[in-house]
PDB file of C-alpha atoms in Angstrom:
ATOM      1  CA  UNK A 290      59.260 152.676  62.579  1.00 71.00           C
ATOM      2  CA  UNK A 291      61.721 153.237  65.436  1.00 87.00           C
ATOM      3  CA  UNK A 292      62.608 149.537  65.610  1.00 93.00           C
ATOM      4  CA  UNK A 293      63.556 149.503  61.937  1.00 94.00           C
ATOM      5  CA  UNK A 294      65.906 152.461  62.419  1.00 94.00           C
ATOM      6  CA  UNK A 295      67.485 150.806  65.450  1.00 95.00           C
ATOM      7  CA  UNK A 296      67.950 147.605  63.453  1.00 96.00           C
ATOM      8  CA  UNK A 297      69.496 149.467  60.511  1.00 96.00           C
ATOM      9  CA  UNK A 298      71.792 151.384  62.862  1.00 96.00           C
ATOM     10  CA  UNK A 299      72.924 148.056  64.340  1.00 96.00           C
ATOM     11  CA  UNK A 300      73.570 146.645  60.867  1.00 97.00           C
ATOM     12  CA  UNK A 301      75.632 149.699  59.880  1.00 97.00           C
ATOM     13  CA  UNK A 302      77.596 149.624  63.160  1.00 97.00           C
ATOM     14  CA  UNK A 303      78.212 145.879  62.806  1.00 97.00           C
ATOM     15  CA  UNK A 304      79.427 146.268  59.234  1.00 96.00           C
ATOM     16  CA  UNK A 305      81.744 149.096  60.312  1.00 95.00           C
ATOM     17  CA  UNK A 306      83.267 147.009  63.104  1.00 94.00           C
ATOM     18  CA  UNK A 307      83.616 144.018  60.764  1.00 94.00           C
ATOM     19  CA  UNK A 308      85.399 146.201  58.220  1.00 94.00           C
ATOM     20  CA  UNK A 309      87.777 147.636  60.857  1.00 92.00           C
ATOM     21  CA  UNK A 310      88.553 144.212  62.339  1.00 92.00           C
ATOM     22  CA  UNK A 311      89.203 142.809  58.878  1.00 93.00           C
ATOM     23  CA  UNK A 312      91.414 145.686  57.766  1.00 95.00           C
ATOM     24  CA  UNK A 313      93.800 146.248  60.691  1.00 96.00           C
ATOM     25  CA  UNK A 314      96.031 144.330  63.117  1.00 94.00           C
ATOM     26  CA  UNK A 315      96.123 145.725  66.648  1.00 95.00           C
ATOM     27  CA  UNK A 316      99.539 144.806  68.026  1.00 94.00           C
ATOM     28  CA  UNK A 317     100.861 145.067  71.545  1.00 92.00           C
ATOM     29  CA  UNK A 318     104.629 145.468  71.278  1.00 89.00           C
ATOM     30  CA  UNK A 319     107.408 146.368  73.713  1.00 85.00           C
ATOM     31  CA  UNK A 320     107.230 149.947  72.438  1.00 85.00           C
ATOM     32  CA  UNK A 321     103.458 150.193  72.961  1.00 89.00           C
ATOM     33  CA  UNK A 322     100.243 149.668  71.016  1.00 93.00           C
ATOM     34  CA  UNK A 323     100.389 149.711  67.214  1.00 92.00           C
ATOM     35  CA  UNK A 324      97.705 149.568  64.524  1.00 94.00           C
ATOM     36  CA  UNK A 325      98.997 148.055  61.278  1.00 94.00           C
ATOM     37  CA  UNK A 326      96.985 147.654  58.050  1.00 95.00           C
ATOM     38  CA  UNK A 327      96.422 144.021  57.068  1.00 95.00           C
ATOM     39  CA  UNK A 328      97.760 142.667  53.787  1.00 93.00           C
ATOM     40  CA  UNK A 329      94.429 140.926  53.059  1.00 92.00           C
ATOM     41  CA  UNK A 330      90.941 141.401  54.486  1.00 91.00           C
ATOM     42  CA  UNK A 331      90.492 138.626  57.089  1.00 90.00           C
ATOM     43  CA  UNK A 332      89.442 138.392  60.719  1.00 90.00           C
ATOM     44  CA  UNK A 333      92.567 136.377  61.541  1.00 91.00           C
ATOM     45  CA  UNK A 334      95.115 137.972  63.916  1.00 91.00           C
ATOM     46  CA  UNK A 335      93.038 141.083  64.576  1.00 93.00           C
ATOM     47  CA  UNK A 336      94.687 141.448  68.017  1.00 94.00           C
ATOM     48  CA  UNK A 337      98.136 139.978  68.650  1.00 93.00           C
ATOM     49  CA  UNK A 338     100.493 140.432  71.602  1.00 93.00           C
ATOM     50  CA  UNK A 339     103.934 140.311  69.942  1.00 89.00           C
ATOM     51  CA  UNK A 340     106.020 141.146  73.025  1.00 86.00           C
ATOM     52  CA  UNK A 341     107.242 137.564  73.475  1.00 84.00           C
ATOM     53  CA  UNK A 342     107.257 136.502  69.822  1.00 86.00           C
ATOM     54  CA  UNK A 343     110.164 134.400  68.631  1.00 84.00           C
ATOM     55  CA  UNK A 344     111.267 133.463  65.135  1.00 82.00           C
ATOM     56  CA  UNK A 345     108.909 130.470  65.139  1.00 86.00           C
ATOM     57  CA  UNK A 346     105.917 132.627  66.036  1.00 89.00           C
ATOM     58  CA  UNK A 347     106.613 134.968  63.116  1.00 87.00           C
ATOM     59  CA  UNK A 348     107.060 131.967  60.807  1.00 87.00           C
ATOM     60  CA  UNK A 349     103.590 130.700  61.807  1.00 92.00           C
ATOM     61  CA  UNK A 350     102.033 134.070  60.904  1.00 91.00           C
ATOM     62  CA  UNK A 351     103.482 135.130  57.526  1.00 90.00           C
ATOM     63  CA  UNK A 352     100.604 137.550  56.821  1.00 92.00           C
ATOM     64  CA  UNK A 353     101.266 139.353  60.105  1.00 91.00           C
ATOM     65  CA  UNK A 354     105.008 139.508  59.410  1.00 89.00           C
ATOM     66  CA  UNK A 355     104.332 140.900  55.921  1.00 90.00           C
ATOM     67  CA  UNK A 356     101.988 143.540  57.354  1.00 91.00           C
ATOM     68  CA  UNK A 357     104.598 144.648  59.913  1.00 90.00           C
ATOM     69  CA  UNK A 358     107.283 144.898  57.222  1.00 88.00           C
ATOM     70  CA  UNK A 359     104.954 146.748  54.850  1.00 90.00           C
ATOM     71  CA  UNK A 360     103.846 149.177  57.588  1.00 88.00           C
ATOM     72  CA  UNK A 361     107.155 151.049  57.568  1.00 84.00           C
ATOM     73  CA  UNK A 362     107.129 151.307  61.383  1.00 84.00           C
ATOM     74  CA  UNK A 363     110.868 150.973  62.047  1.00 85.00           C
ATOM     75  CA  UNK A 364     110.462 150.856  65.831  1.00 86.00           C
ATOM     76  CA  UNK A 365     107.985 147.988  65.579  1.00 86.00           C
ATOM     77  CA  UNK A 366     110.260 146.113  63.160  1.00 83.00           C
ATOM     78  CA  UNK A 367     113.230 146.627  65.486  1.00 81.00           C
ATOM     79  CA  UNK A 368     111.212 145.334  68.463  1.00 77.00           C
ATOM     80  CA  UNK A 369     110.083 142.258  66.509  1.00 75.00           C
ATOM     81  CA  UNK A 370     113.521 141.363  65.154  1.00 73.00           C
ATOM     82  CA  UNK A 371     115.397 142.293  68.322  1.00 66.00           C
ATOM     83  CA  UNK A 372     113.257 140.098  70.555  1.00 60.00           C
ATOM     84  CA  UNK A 373     113.571 137.161  68.161  1.00 61.00           C
ATOM     85  CA  UNK A 374     117.364 137.491  68.026  1.00 54.00           C
ATOM     86  CA  UNK A 375     117.630 137.876  71.800  1.00 56.00           C
ATOM     87  CA  UNK A 376     115.674 134.641  72.281  1.00 57.00           C
ATOM     88  CA  UNK A 377     117.989 132.770  69.907  1.00 54.00           C
ATOM     89  CA  UNK A 378     121.283 133.996  71.393  1.00 52.00           C
ATOM     90  CA  UNK A 379     122.232 132.547  74.795  1.00 54.00           C
ATOM     91  CA  UNK A 380     123.147 135.024  77.500  1.00 53.00           C
ATOM     92  CA  UNK A 381     121.183 137.899  75.928  1.00 46.00           C
ATOM     93  CA  UNK A 382     118.049 139.387  77.403  1.00 49.00           C
ATOM     94  CA  UNK A 383     115.566 141.801  75.862  1.00 48.00           C
ATOM     95  CA  UNK A 384     115.622 145.301  77.288  1.00 48.00           C
TER      96      UNK A 384
END
């Protein structure tokens, strides 16, 4: 009987981790770690380091960009836009 309970506990834990990974983006930004709800339930882009993202990187990940905009985290949005602009303008560096 103990093996069945261990198996069921593993199934429940696995489902919980699957649900968390499918529901949230974990982002590493200049301002620190952020957890942002996903727009749709997928396992794509569960962890993303956005510190060196440029405009092209955001264009390749429209779901991630939409989640960041929808999150309402102004500091994260400022980091994302500021770094992209700094990469496009010559003579500017991100601080």
